[in-house]
Amino acid sequence: MERWETPSLEVSEPKHITDRLTSITSLSRDQRPDPTFTIAFDGSNQEVEARAGYPSVRVGYMQIAGVYVNIAQFLNANRSGLVNARELEKSQITQTVNSVLPGSNVHLKGLKGKETWRAELNRSFGESSITDFGSAFTLTDALMTIHGAPGNPAGQLVLSKCPNCGSAGTPQQIVTVTGGVCTEPLCSTTLYPTDILRTYEDFSEDGENIRPLNVAMNMAERLLLISYIDGFYRVQPQMLSQGLFITDGPLAVYGPSAPMKSRFLAYWNNLCIDLEAKGISVPLLVGIEKNGQFVDHANVIQEHIPDGHVMMLDTPYINTYIVNKEADHHYGKDEFYGRRFIYKTTTGEVLVLSVPRVPGGPPYEKPRPKANGEFFPLVSESFDSYPTLRATLEILDQLQTRLYPNAVIPVALAHSASSLPLGTGHSVLTLLAQRSLGMPENSISLSRFKPHNHGRRNSR
Ligand SMILES: [Zn+2]
């Protein structure tokens, strides 16, 4: 082991950090009204064993929430830095969406496990809706919208392959919002819009299904956010310029659904162009990470970052100091629709956040080395490509509270609104599954169940 090297955590010479810092007061600020509201999104999930042993019967629960906070009312409740709970309650509105999804050894009549998962995921997205902007707008509508344009959902999706036979089909597999059928003569499998998320690729007929459950939940969170942005766009687009939309985790999509990143990016680009033509500022959109590699790194280097400073994490830095890759590795190419920054708030808390480029464009480009070992400057690594950054950081500064270290209050509210019960509550979910499936209820033992909502954090 003495021969091996590990990424260094010790920061002895912090010039590589201090050179990348900028005071937020020196960032240019785009012309926009002050934010008047924020909507934060989060989700949680749990898989329970309705019958333990072999073959085990599992069921997954998922809950996502969006919490609207009126910023003026909130700041009133937070005047002393300690939150007045009653005022805070008055300033917020919560919307939750929840679903039950099949795990191992549960089937719809006539379908196999994986087919059951696909059918029920499609039903879940098709039935989960918000009505804040008039008629019901479902997560499937949001999925079609990111394949179309703001206010204009696509009429159909093209699947790269059939989930059953794998054929790309001639012509390609086409799915409308009501579904489709594989064109391969011997297959004829029913196809669903949610097949485009490819969650079924990780589905296990006999084991845990926390991975597909995590992907489904993350997509549901991001599509719920799109449902709100698109709702404002259709009904009152000028409101978008006063909104701050916060998603849990980075502005990225991982796993088999990663190709959806291109759709989020395209939707955002179209939104930027369209709002600019209407003379409306783009909304503030930010992803905030609570844990993971970048949060750990931020905590290690935070003593070198003065309050009110933001750090540009250029790709050679990320490769060298955070992810341990070659300096010119194209980090973030497949997953990201926003770029990460480390920010130390004016009160000394550290946030890892990502924001999209305006007016659009890839947030991570491949580093181009010069002959001398340095790198050519990239548009994606210029603060000028992120004109919403300053306004975003300023409002996040105001939304902090001494009650939660390194946290932003709307995020904490969304987290608690979306949380499924832990501990004894877990056995309630198990009991619910057993009753609904007509199974014996005598096998409840807390020691047998592992709470899974921690697993999803690791998966990021
Ligand atoms: Zn097929």
Coordinates of C-alpha atoms and ligand atoms in Angstrom, one line a residue:
M1 CA 0.0 0.0 0.0
E2 CA 3.0 2.3 0.5
R3 CA 3.4 2.4 -3.3
W4 CA -0.2 3.7 -3.9
E5 CA -1.3 7.3 -4.0
T6 CA -4.6 8.8 -3.0
P7 CA -6.2 12.2 -3.8
S8 CA -4.9 14.7 -1.3
L9 CA -7.2 16.2 1.2
E10 CA -4.6 18.2 3.0
V11 CA -4.5 21.7 1.6
S12 CA -1.0 23.0 2.2
E13 CA -0.7 25.5 -0.7
P14 CA -4.1 27.1 -1.2
K15 CA -3.2 29.3 -4.2
H16 CA -5.0 26.9 -6.5
I17 CA -8.1 27.7 -4.4
T18 CA -7.7 31.4 -3.8
D19 CA -7.0 32.1 -7.5
R20 CA -10.4 30.7 -8.3
L21 CA -12.4 32.8 -5.9
T22 CA -14.5 35.9 -6.7
S23 CA -16.4 38.1 -4.4
I24 CA -20.1 38.1 -5.3
T25 CA -20.1 41.9 -5.3
S26 CA -17.7 41.8 -8.3
L27 CA -20.0 39.6 -10.4
S28 CA -22.3 41.4 -12.8
R29 CA -25.9 41.4 -11.9
D30 CA -28.5 40.9 -14.6
Q31 CA -31.5 43.2 -14.7
R32 CA -34.4 41.5 -12.9
P33 CA -37.0 42.2 -10.3
D34 CA -36.2 41.0 -6.7
P35 CA -37.5 37.4 -6.2
T36 CA -40.9 37.3 -4.5
F37 CA -41.3 33.6 -4.2
T38 CA -39.4 30.3 -4.2
I39 CA -40.5 26.8 -4.8
A40 CA -38.2 24.0 -3.5
F41 CA -38.5 20.4 -4.5
D42 CA -37.4 17.2 -2.8
G43 CA -38.4 13.5 -2.7
S44 CA -38.0 10.4 -0.5
N45 CA -38.7 6.7 -1.1
Q46 CA -38.7 3.4 0.8
E47 CA -38.9 -0.2 -0.3
V48 CA -40.6 -2.6 2.1
E49 CA -40.7 -6.4 2.2
A50 CA -44.4 -7.4 2.4
R51 CA -43.1 -11.0 2.7
A52 CA -39.6 -11.7 3.9
G53 CA -37.6 -14.8 2.9
Y54 CA -37.6 -16.4 -0.6
P55 CA -39.3 -15.4 -2.9
S56 CA -39.6 -12.1 -1.1
V57 CA -42.4 -9.7 -2.1
R58 CA -41.4 -6.1 -2.2
V59 CA -43.2 -2.8 -2.7
G60 CA -41.7 0.7 -3.2
Y61 CA -43.2 3.9 -1.9
M62 CA -42.2 7.3 -3.3
Q63 CA -43.2 10.8 -2.2
I64 CA -42.2 14.1 -3.8
A65 CA -43.0 17.6 -2.6
G66 CA -42.9 21.1 -3.8
V67 CA -43.0 23.8 -1.2
Y68 CA -43.9 27.4 -2.2
V69 CA -42.6 30.1 0.1
N70 CA -43.6 33.8 -0.1
I71 CA -40.2 35.5 0.3
A72 CA -41.4 38.8 1.9
Q73 CA -43.5 36.9 4.4
F74 CA -40.7 34.5 5.1
L75 CA -38.2 37.3 5.7
N76 CA -40.6 38.8 8.1
A77 CA -40.8 35.5 10.0
N78 CA -37.0 35.3 10.0
R79 CA -36.1 38.8 11.1
S80 CA -34.1 37.8 14.1
G81 CA -32.3 35.0 12.3
L82 CA -34.5 32.6 14.3
V83 CA -37.6 31.5 12.5
N84 CA -41.0 32.4 13.8
A85 CA -42.8 29.1 13.0
R86 CA -46.3 30.6 12.9
E87 CA -45.2 33.2 10.4
L88 CA -43.4 30.7 8.4
E89 CA -46.4 28.4 8.3
K90 CA -48.4 31.3 6.9
S91 CA -45.9 32.0 4.1
Q92 CA -45.8 28.5 2.7
I93 CA -47.9 26.2 0.6
T94 CA -47.0 22.5 0.2
Q95 CA -47.9 20.2 -2.7
T96 CA -47.1 16.5 -2.4
V97 CA -47.3 13.7 -5.0
N98 CA -47.0 10.1 -3.9
S99 CA -47.1 6.7 -5.5
V100 CA -46.7 3.0 -4.8
L101 CA -44.6 1.0 -7.3
P102 CA -44.2 -2.7 -7.6
G103 CA -41.0 -4.4 -6.5
S104 CA -40.1 -8.1 -6.8
N105 CA -42.7 -10.8 -7.1
V106 CA -45.8 -8.6 -7.5
H107 CA -47.5 -8.8 -10.9
L108 CA -50.4 -7.3 -12.7
K109 CA -52.6 -10.1 -14.1
G110 CA -50.9 -11.6 -17.2
L111 CA -47.7 -9.5 -17.0
K112 CA -44.2 -10.3 -15.8
G113 CA -42.5 -8.4 -13.1
K114 CA -40.6 -6.0 -15.3
E115 CA -43.7 -5.4 -17.5
T116 CA -45.6 -4.7 -14.3
W117 CA -43.0 -2.1 -13.2
R118 CA -43.2 -0.4 -16.6
A119 CA -47.0 -0.3 -16.6
E120 CA -47.3 1.0 -13.0
L121 CA -44.5 3.6 -13.4
N122 CA -46.4 4.9 -16.4
R123 CA -49.7 4.9 -14.5
S124 CA -48.0 6.7 -11.6
F125 CA -46.6 9.5 -13.8
G126 CA -49.9 9.7 -15.7
E127 CA -52.0 10.1 -12.6
S128 CA -49.6 12.4 -10.6
S129 CA -50.7 15.9 -11.4
I130 CA -50.9 19.5 -10.2
T131 CA -53.9 21.7 -10.8
D132 CA -52.4 25.0 -9.7
F133 CA -52.6 26.4 -13.2
G134 CA -56.1 25.2 -14.2
S135 CA -56.7 21.7 -15.7
A136 CA -54.6 18.8 -14.3
F137 CA -51.0 18.7 -15.6
T138 CA -49.4 15.3 -15.0
L139 CA -45.8 14.3 -14.7
T140 CA -46.3 12.6 -18.1
D141 CA -47.3 16.0 -19.5
A142 CA -44.1 17.4 -18.1
L143 CA -42.1 14.6 -19.7
M144 CA -43.8 15.3 -23.1
T145 CA -43.1 19.1 -22.6
I146 CA -39.3 18.6 -22.2
H147 CA -39.4 16.7 -25.5
G148 CA -41.3 19.7 -27.0
A149 CA -40.9 23.3 -26.0
P150 CA -42.2 25.6 -23.2
G151 CA -46.0 25.6 -23.3
N152 CA -45.9 23.1 -26.2
P153 CA -45.6 19.4 -25.3
A154 CA -44.4 17.0 -27.9
G155 CA -47.1 14.8 -29.4
Q156 CA -44.9 11.7 -29.4
L157 CA -41.6 10.3 -28.2
V158 CA -39.2 8.1 -30.1
L159 CA -37.8 5.2 -28.0
S160 CA -34.2 4.2 -28.9
K161 CA -35.3 0.6 -28.4
C162 CA -38.1 -1.7 -27.3
P163 CA -37.9 -2.5 -23.6
N164 CA -39.0 -6.1 -24.4
C165 CA -37.2 -7.3 -27.5
G166 CA -34.5 -4.5 -27.7
S167 CA -35.3 -3.8 -31.4
A168 CA -35.0 -0.2 -32.5
G169 CA -37.8 -0.9 -35.0
T170 CA -38.3 0.2 -38.6
P171 CA -39.5 2.9 -38.4
Q172 CA -38.3 3.7 -34.8
Q173 CA -40.5 2.9 -31.8
I174 CA -42.9 5.7 -31.5
V175 CA -45.0 6.4 -28.4
T176 CA -47.7 9.0 -27.9
V177 CA -49.0 10.2 -24.6
T178 CA -51.5 7.3 -24.6
G179 CA -48.9 4.7 -25.4
G180 CA -47.7 2.6 -28.4
V181 CA -46.8 -0.9 -29.5
C182 CA -43.5 -2.4 -30.6
T183 CA -43.4 -2.7 -34.4
E184 CA -41.4 -5.9 -34.3
P185 CA -43.9 -8.5 -35.7
L186 CA -43.2 -11.2 -33.1
C187 CA -43.0 -8.7 -30.1
S188 CA -46.0 -6.3 -30.2
T189 CA -45.3 -5.3 -26.6
T190 CA -47.2 -2.3 -25.2
L191 CA -44.9 0.7 -25.0
Y192 CA -45.3 3.6 -22.5
P193 CA -44.0 7.2 -22.6
T194 CA -42.1 6.5 -19.3
D195 CA -40.1 3.8 -21.1
I196 CA -38.0 6.6 -22.4
L197 CA -36.6 6.9 -18.8
R198 CA -35.2 3.3 -19.1
T199 CA -35.7 2.7 -15.4
Y200 CA -36.6 -0.9 -16.2
E201 CA -33.0 -1.7 -17.2
D202 CA -32.1 -1.9 -13.5
F203 CA -35.3 -3.7 -12.4
S204 CA -34.7 -7.0 -10.5
E205 CA -37.4 -9.7 -10.6
D206 CA -36.1 -11.2 -7.3
G207 CA -34.1 -8.7 -5.4
E208 CA -34.2 -5.1 -4.2
N209 CA -35.3 -2.4 -6.6
I210 CA -34.0 0.7 -4.8
R211 CA -32.1 1.8 -7.9
P212 CA -35.0 2.1 -10.3
L213 CA -37.0 3.5 -7.4
N214 CA -34.3 6.2 -7.0
V215 CA -34.2 7.0 -10.7
A216 CA -38.0 7.2 -10.8
M217 CA -38.1 9.5 -7.8
N218 CA -35.3 11.8 -9.1
M219 CA -37.1 12.1 -12.5
A220 CA -40.4 12.8 -10.7
E221 CA -38.8 15.6 -8.7
R222 CA -37.4 17.3 -11.8
L223 CA -40.6 16.9 -13.8
L224 CA -42.6 18.4 -10.9
L225 CA -40.3 21.4 -11.1
I226 CA -40.9 21.6 -14.9
S227 CA -44.6 21.4 -14.2
Y228 CA -44.4 24.6 -12.2
I229 CA -42.1 26.5 -14.5
D230 CA -44.2 25.5 -17.5
G231 CA -47.4 26.4 -15.7
F232 CA -46.2 29.9 -15.0
Y233 CA -45.0 30.1 -18.5
R234 CA -48.4 29.3 -19.9
V235 CA -50.5 31.4 -17.5
Q236 CA -48.4 34.3 -16.3
P237 CA -44.8 34.2 -17.8
Q238 CA -43.8 37.5 -16.2
M239 CA -44.0 35.7 -12.8
L240 CA -41.1 33.5 -13.8
S241 CA -38.7 36.5 -13.4
Q242 CA -39.7 36.8 -9.7
G243 CA -39.2 33.1 -8.9
L244 CA -36.4 31.0 -7.5
F245 CA -36.8 27.3 -8.2
I246 CA -34.7 25.0 -6.1
T247 CA -34.1 21.3 -6.8
D248 CA -32.5 18.8 -4.4
G249 CA -29.1 17.7 -5.7
P250 CA -27.2 18.9 -8.7
L251 CA -28.9 20.0 -12.0
A252 CA -28.0 16.6 -13.4
V253 CA -29.6 13.2 -14.3
Y254 CA -27.7 10.0 -13.5
G255 CA -28.0 6.3 -14.4
P256 CA -30.1 5.0 -17.3
S257 CA -32.1 8.2 -17.5
A258 CA -29.0 10.4 -18.1
P259 CA -30.0 11.0 -21.8
M260 CA -32.9 13.1 -20.3
K261 CA -30.2 15.7 -19.4
S262 CA -30.2 16.8 -23.1
R263 CA -34.0 17.3 -22.9
F264 CA -33.8 19.5 -19.7
L265 CA -31.0 21.5 -21.4
A266 CA -33.0 21.9 -24.6
Y267 CA -36.1 23.0 -22.6
W268 CA -34.0 25.5 -20.7
N269 CA -32.4 26.9 -23.8
N270 CA -35.8 27.3 -25.5
L271 CA -37.2 29.0 -22.3
C272 CA -34.3 31.5 -22.3
I273 CA -34.7 32.4 -25.9
D274 CA -38.5 32.7 -25.6
L275 CA -38.5 34.8 -22.4
E276 CA -35.8 37.1 -23.8
A277 CA -38.0 37.7 -26.9
K278 CA -40.9 38.6 -24.5
G279 CA -38.6 40.9 -22.5
I280 CA -38.9 38.8 -19.4
S281 CA -35.9 37.8 -17.2
V282 CA -35.4 34.0 -16.9
P283 CA -36.3 32.4 -13.5
L284 CA -33.6 31.6 -11.0
L285 CA -33.0 27.9 -11.1
V286 CA -30.6 26.2 -8.7
G287 CA -29.7 22.7 -7.5
I288 CA -28.4 22.5 -3.9
E289 CA -26.4 19.5 -2.8
K290 CA -26.6 18.3 0.8
N291 CA -23.9 15.6 0.6
G292 CA -21.5 13.8 -1.7
Q293 CA -18.0 14.2 -3.1
F294 CA -18.3 18.0 -3.8
V295 CA -19.8 18.8 -0.4
D296 CA -17.0 16.8 1.3
H297 CA -14.5 18.8 -0.8
A298 CA -16.1 22.1 0.0
N299 CA -15.9 21.3 3.7
V300 CA -12.2 20.5 3.5
I301 CA -11.3 23.8 1.7
Q302 CA -13.8 26.1 3.3
E303 CA -11.3 27.8 5.6
H304 CA -9.6 29.3 2.6
I305 CA -12.8 30.8 1.2
P306 CA -13.8 34.2 2.6
D307 CA -17.4 34.9 3.4
G308 CA -19.4 36.2 0.4
H309 CA -17.1 34.5 -2.2
V310 CA -17.9 32.0 -4.9
M311 CA -15.4 29.5 -6.4
M312 CA -15.3 28.7 -10.1
L313 CA -14.7 24.9 -10.3
D314 CA -13.0 24.7 -13.7
T315 CA -12.8 21.2 -15.1
P316 CA -9.0 20.7 -14.6
Y317 CA -9.5 21.6 -11.0
I318 CA -12.4 19.1 -10.6
N319 CA -10.3 16.4 -12.3
T320 CA -7.2 17.1 -10.2
Y321 CA -8.6 17.8 -6.8
I322 CA -12.0 16.2 -6.6
V323 CA -12.6 13.3 -8.9
N324 CA -9.0 12.1 -9.4
K325 CA -9.0 12.0 -13.3
E326 CA -6.6 13.2 -16.0
A327 CA -6.7 17.0 -16.1
D328 CA -8.3 17.1 -19.6
H329 CA -11.0 14.5 -18.9
H330 CA -14.4 15.8 -20.0
Y331 CA -16.1 15.8 -16.7
G332 CA -20.0 16.2 -16.5
K333 CA -20.5 15.7 -20.3
D334 CA -23.4 13.2 -20.0
E335 CA -25.3 14.2 -16.9
F336 CA -25.3 17.9 -16.2
Y337 CA -27.6 20.7 -17.3
G338 CA -26.1 23.2 -14.8
R339 CA -22.6 23.9 -13.5
R340 CA -21.5 23.5 -9.9
F341 CA -20.0 26.3 -7.8
I342 CA -18.9 26.4 -4.2
Y343 CA -20.3 29.4 -2.3
K344 CA -19.5 30.7 1.2
T345 CA -22.4 32.7 2.3
T346 CA -22.1 36.1 4.0
T347 CA -22.7 34.3 7.3
G348 CA -20.0 31.7 6.7
E349 CA -22.0 28.7 5.7
V350 CA -20.8 26.6 2.7
L351 CA -23.1 25.7 -0.2
V352 CA -22.5 23.5 -3.2
L353 CA -24.9 24.5 -5.9
S354 CA -25.4 24.3 -9.6
V355 CA -27.0 26.9 -12.0
P356 CA -27.7 26.7 -15.7
R357 CA -26.0 28.8 -18.4
V358 CA -28.0 31.7 -19.8
P359 CA -29.0 31.9 -22.7
G360 CA -28.3 28.1 -22.6
G361 CA -25.4 26.0 -23.7
P362 CA -23.5 23.0 -22.2
P363 CA -22.3 23.7 -18.7
Y364 CA -19.2 21.5 -19.0
E365 CA -17.0 21.5 -22.1
K366 CA -13.9 19.4 -22.8
P367 CA -10.7 21.1 -21.5
R368 CA -8.3 22.1 -24.3
P369 CA -4.7 22.0 -23.1
K370 CA -2.1 24.4 -24.3
A371 CA 1.5 23.3 -25.1
N372 CA 2.7 24.7 -21.7
G373 CA 0.4 22.5 -19.7
E374 CA -2.2 25.3 -19.0
F375 CA -5.7 25.3 -20.6
F376 CA -7.5 27.6 -23.0
P377 CA -10.3 29.5 -21.4
L378 CA -13.8 28.0 -22.0
V379 CA -17.0 29.9 -22.3
S380 CA -18.6 27.5 -19.8
E381 CA -16.0 28.4 -17.3
S382 CA -16.6 32.2 -17.4
F383 CA -18.8 33.8 -14.8
D384 CA -20.3 35.8 -17.7
S385 CA -22.1 32.6 -18.8
Y386 CA -24.0 32.5 -15.6
P387 CA -25.8 35.9 -15.3
T388 CA -28.3 34.6 -12.8
L389 CA -25.6 33.5 -10.4
R390 CA -25.3 36.7 -8.4
A391 CA -29.0 37.1 -7.9
T392 CA -29.3 33.4 -6.9
L393 CA -26.5 33.7 -4.3
E394 CA -27.9 36.9 -2.9
I395 CA -31.3 35.4 -2.3
L396 CA -29.9 32.2 -0.9
D397 CA -28.0 34.3 1.5
Q398 CA -31.3 35.7 2.8
L399 CA -33.0 32.4 3.0
Q400 CA -30.5 30.9 5.4
T401 CA -31.3 30.4 9.0
R402 CA -29.2 29.8 12.1
L403 CA -31.5 26.9 12.9
Y404 CA -30.0 24.7 10.2
P405 CA -26.3 24.9 9.5
N406 CA -25.3 24.9 5.8
A407 CA -28.9 24.8 4.9
V408 CA -31.4 26.9 3.1
I409 CA -34.8 27.0 4.7
P410 CA -37.0 26.2 1.6
V411 CA -34.9 23.1 1.0
A412 CA -35.3 22.0 4.6
L413 CA -39.1 22.6 4.3
A414 CA -39.3 20.5 1.1
H415 CA -37.2 17.8 2.7
S416 CA -39.6 17.5 5.6
A417 CA -42.7 17.7 3.4
S418 CA -41.5 14.9 1.2
S419 CA -40.2 12.6 4.0
L420 CA -41.8 9.2 4.3
P421 CA -41.9 8.0 7.9
L422 CA -38.8 6.2 9.3
G423 CA -38.6 3.8 12.2
T424 CA -42.0 2.7 13.4
G425 CA -43.6 4.4 10.4
H426 CA -41.7 2.0 8.2
S427 CA -43.7 -0.9 9.7
V428 CA -46.9 1.0 8.9
L429 CA -45.9 1.1 5.2
T430 CA -45.1 -2.6 5.5
L431 CA -48.5 -3.3 7.1
L432 CA -50.2 -1.3 4.4
A433 CA -48.5 -3.4 1.7
Q434 CA -49.4 -6.6 3.5
R435 CA -53.0 -5.7 3.9
S436 CA -53.3 -4.4 0.3
L437 CA -51.7 -7.6 -1.1
G438 CA -53.7 -9.9 1.2
M439 CA -50.7 -11.2 3.0
P440 CA -50.2 -12.4 6.6
E441 CA -49.5 -9.5 8.9
N442 CA -47.7 -11.4 11.6
S443 CA -44.2 -11.1 10.3
I444 CA -43.4 -7.5 11.3
S445 CA -40.2 -7.1 13.0
L446 CA -38.3 -3.9 12.8
S447 CA -34.9 -5.5 12.9
R448 CA -35.7 -7.2 9.5
F449 CA -36.1 -3.9 7.7
K450 CA -33.4 -1.6 6.5
P451 CA -34.5 2.0 6.0
H452 CA -33.6 2.7 2.4
N453 CA -34.0 6.5 2.1
H454 CA -30.3 6.7 3.0
G455 CA -29.4 4.6 0.0
R456 CA -30.6 7.2 -2.5
R457 CA -28.1 9.7 -1.1
N458 CA -25.2 7.4 -1.8
S459 CA -26.5 6.9 -5.3
R460 CA -25.7 10.5 -6.1
Ligands
ZN1 ZN -40.4 -5.3 -29.1

